[in-house]
């Protein structure tokens, strides 16, 4: 584009043009031929919800800045994009959209609904990502619902099964009644709730009805509700019918006499034994606890520890079963309400008190989870815990303290990972069962992926049976996403080792216990290697009110498309860049506007100097001996900036990159350097000086563009087109010129800038145009070093401030006050002198001001005949004059040992 056609304002609407050009030219394609060092990014595959939100923006800006920086540093960057399609979110949305449940249509039809929705949502989110300027290599896109990816997931299942790390068993699992599927502990979220602690009397069981084990059936004579037994405080009275024991602390003297005895469970009347366990907290409630199957994890532990009976009172839909007796068919909330009423009316309920509660719920639909006994597939997590912790310690965590979240989660694992789901839209578990002998039948690897509900085994079972029962359960979606670094690397092909482990895993802190943990565990199980070298954690985005953005509070939710429409994607990217990994980020419109103003400031500076920097090519070698002190100052700061930004990108310290660039370009370059060299561009100076200034201007702008390119790709590309025909995003990181880094010159330059700013502030406050000439400026200081500095920079000081005569001197200025005007204060003179006031006025008008001033300086009063006028009855106007007798303005610096005398 012609340099004469530079628009007055930067038009961020042109971002769309660059987006298309980058895509057409495929400039972000990963080559992978080994000619350059590889840099592999294990990119997060989001759920295809249909739109990216500001949390996505924050995460992917981190990823994209890093990818762009690494390309500039000479790496062949593999930045793929994946989509984690499977799982409950999509199924729930399909059910809502079509007004159905998963079993209302055929499995094939339901799955097709899910595929259609997912395909549509991926296209929408992909467009959003491109609008943000993300530089993925879209030829490397992976989609977990596609056959190629499902093949890898199923293959990983078979490998872990063969190695004994995946097994099937009947165990208590977390169960979502709404989604009617098992979920892993990592998928259980906790929310605060207020409920009631119900104090219920468990009366002593009638002795002739004792049984050795608990029974859900009424037997023998029932106990009297009024007879004092043991008081239980419970928040889950609806599980009375599933009570199998009462447990106390072995040292709780209130109850030790009851150990081994039986009490009767209210309403359901089974007889249960009182046992002791140190896990009981004597301080909570009454210190006595009923063990139910299952109220929580502790119940599970006790049931297994003491080999207690399991009573299934809740079905898959969260409805009470026949084992619940009179409450059969009720949902849990109805059952709780009715149970409390019955306990009260039948005399068992003694009191209620309100308590705070932490309720586990399904992380997708927010329904409270239950613990049910189910036959499921599990990963033997506990066999790999120690290896996982070792791998976590081998990774570089940014910030480092986030590592403790994964270590603590690993240490807290009491149950194995339940990986089977009772849903449809997911990778099928590749298993059949022999109809006769029940043996697990596995497919051939070359036949993957398979759907056991559609496909059949190739061979008969060892027992000779040729009929098979398909496994209808599917795999947890984390089984897909937890092999993302392996899939990106091309595993299980042999050359996957060239791309594994990944160099980096960028992700949010909310999924450390899921995606980070599961990925580490699975990659260790399959390759015995850690999955990545660095793991960079981003925080969450909060609204301007300080709370996390949520659909439940739409008035505080801002979508990236709204920001892009008003200020462009780069303004949003600068907001994201100005944050610290691991920390939550507040979205504030003023931050967006600040980024927008900075880009406009950059554009205006570029446009202003463009008329000077493109008329001739100037190399460093041509001007290095002619660079002025102010040139050396800004070039030293530029090369130090290069080092700072380079190091900050390398360490993922993104906030340091954008703040350093802004501070340098806006303040040092625009506010100081450009103003300081204008005189060298437009006045009669040597050609050598002018060319040195032009070289410096161009070098600063071009280098700053390259430093800013990973953060603001659209803007920097738009400006860089005036410098080169190539894309800035295929250019190299700018070279650091060590010989130009000079701390002494930087300090001298800062000192000079302080003097220049002092005089410019004076001009502004005195309403003097900044380009107006000053007749004379005298700088006085007792610091000989300052004298040397200002003398070295005297041409820049004079030229910048338009000073005709500049003098730098040691010592202090010789100045004094001179009276230039005296007027009578008639409010005092009139009442006191009455008729003589006219004499005073006449004297003041007829007498030279120098004579009046001399008298007042000496005696501080005027004698007019027999009239004496004190100084405080006169309005006296003075001015400061210097040694030359000329009027001066005195400027006293707060930061430097100097006094500036200005003669206008």
PDB file of C-alpha atoms in Angstrom, residues 86-95 100-103 107 110 114 175-183 420-428 453 471-475:
ATOM      1  CA  UNK A  86     -19.158 -36.195  24.043  1.00  0.00           C
ATOM      2  CA  UNK A  87     -20.863 -36.148  27.379  1.00  0.00           C
ATOM      3  CA  UNK A  88     -23.815 -34.860  29.293  1.00  0.00           C
ATOM      4  CA  UNK A  89     -23.884 -31.191  28.194  1.00  0.00           C
ATOM      5  CA  UNK A  90     -24.713 -32.095  24.613  1.00  0.00           C
ATOM      6  CA  UNK A  91     -27.218 -34.784  25.584  1.00  0.00           C
ATOM      7  CA  UNK A  92     -28.973 -32.469  28.044  1.00  0.00           C
ATOM      8  CA  UNK A  93     -29.206 -29.763  25.371  1.00  0.00           C
ATOM      9  CA  UNK A  94     -30.593 -32.228  22.831  1.00  0.00           C
ATOM     10  CA  UNK A  95     -33.199 -33.386  25.336  1.00  0.00           C
ATOM     11  CA  UNK A 100     -37.358 -35.780  24.790  1.00  0.00           C
ATOM     12  CA  UNK A 101     -35.450 -38.065  27.115  1.00  0.00           C
ATOM     13  CA  UNK A 102     -32.599 -40.199  25.830  1.00  0.00           C
ATOM     14  CA  UNK A 103     -34.722 -43.361  25.650  1.00  0.00           C
ATOM     15  CA  UNK A 107     -29.969 -44.812  20.117  1.00  0.00           C
ATOM     16  CA  UNK A 110     -30.515 -39.691  19.561  1.00  0.00           C
ATOM     17  CA  UNK A 114     -26.214 -34.930  19.162  1.00  0.00           C
ATOM     18  CA  UNK A 175     -25.029 -41.231  40.655  1.00  0.00           C
ATOM     19  CA  UNK A 176     -26.906 -38.339  39.033  1.00  0.00           C
ATOM     20  CA  UNK A 177     -30.662 -39.072  39.151  1.00  0.00           C
ATOM     21  CA  UNK A 178     -31.378 -36.404  36.526  1.00  0.00           C
ATOM     22  CA  UNK A 179     -28.839 -37.696  33.997  1.00  0.00           C
ATOM     23  CA  UNK A 180     -29.315 -41.276  35.216  1.00  0.00           C
ATOM     24  CA  UNK A 181     -25.654 -42.071  34.992  1.00  0.00           C
ATOM     25  CA  UNK A 182     -22.652 -42.695  37.175  1.00  0.00           C
ATOM     26  CA  UNK A 183     -20.183 -39.815  37.476  1.00  0.00           C
ATOM     27  CA  UNK A 420     -18.673 -46.002  32.439  1.00  0.00           C
ATOM     28  CA  UNK A 421     -21.677 -43.807  31.736  1.00  0.00           C
ATOM     29  CA  UNK A 422     -25.274 -44.797  31.200  1.00  0.00           C
ATOM     30  CA  UNK A 423     -25.694 -42.417  28.303  1.00  0.00           C
ATOM     31  CA  UNK A 424     -25.547 -42.612  24.495  1.00  0.00           C
ATOM     32  CA  UNK A 425     -23.499 -39.812  22.932  1.00  0.00           C
ATOM     33  CA  UNK A 426     -19.982 -40.911  23.804  1.00  0.00           C
ATOM     34  CA  UNK A 427     -17.287 -43.322  22.759  1.00  0.00           C
ATOM     35  CA  UNK A 428     -18.740 -46.837  23.148  1.00  0.00           C
ATOM     36  CA  UNK A 453     -24.663 -52.393  19.945  1.00  0.00           C
ATOM     37  CA  UNK A 471     -22.103 -53.404  26.405  1.00  0.00           C
ATOM     38  CA  UNK A 472     -24.525 -50.477  26.191  1.00  0.00           C
ATOM     39  CA  UNK A 473     -22.655 -48.192  28.567  1.00  0.00           C
ATOM     40  CA  UNK A 474     -20.301 -45.608  27.098  1.00  0.00           C
ATOM     41  CA  UNK A 475     -17.073 -44.017  28.281  1.00  0.00           C
TER      42      UNK A 475
END
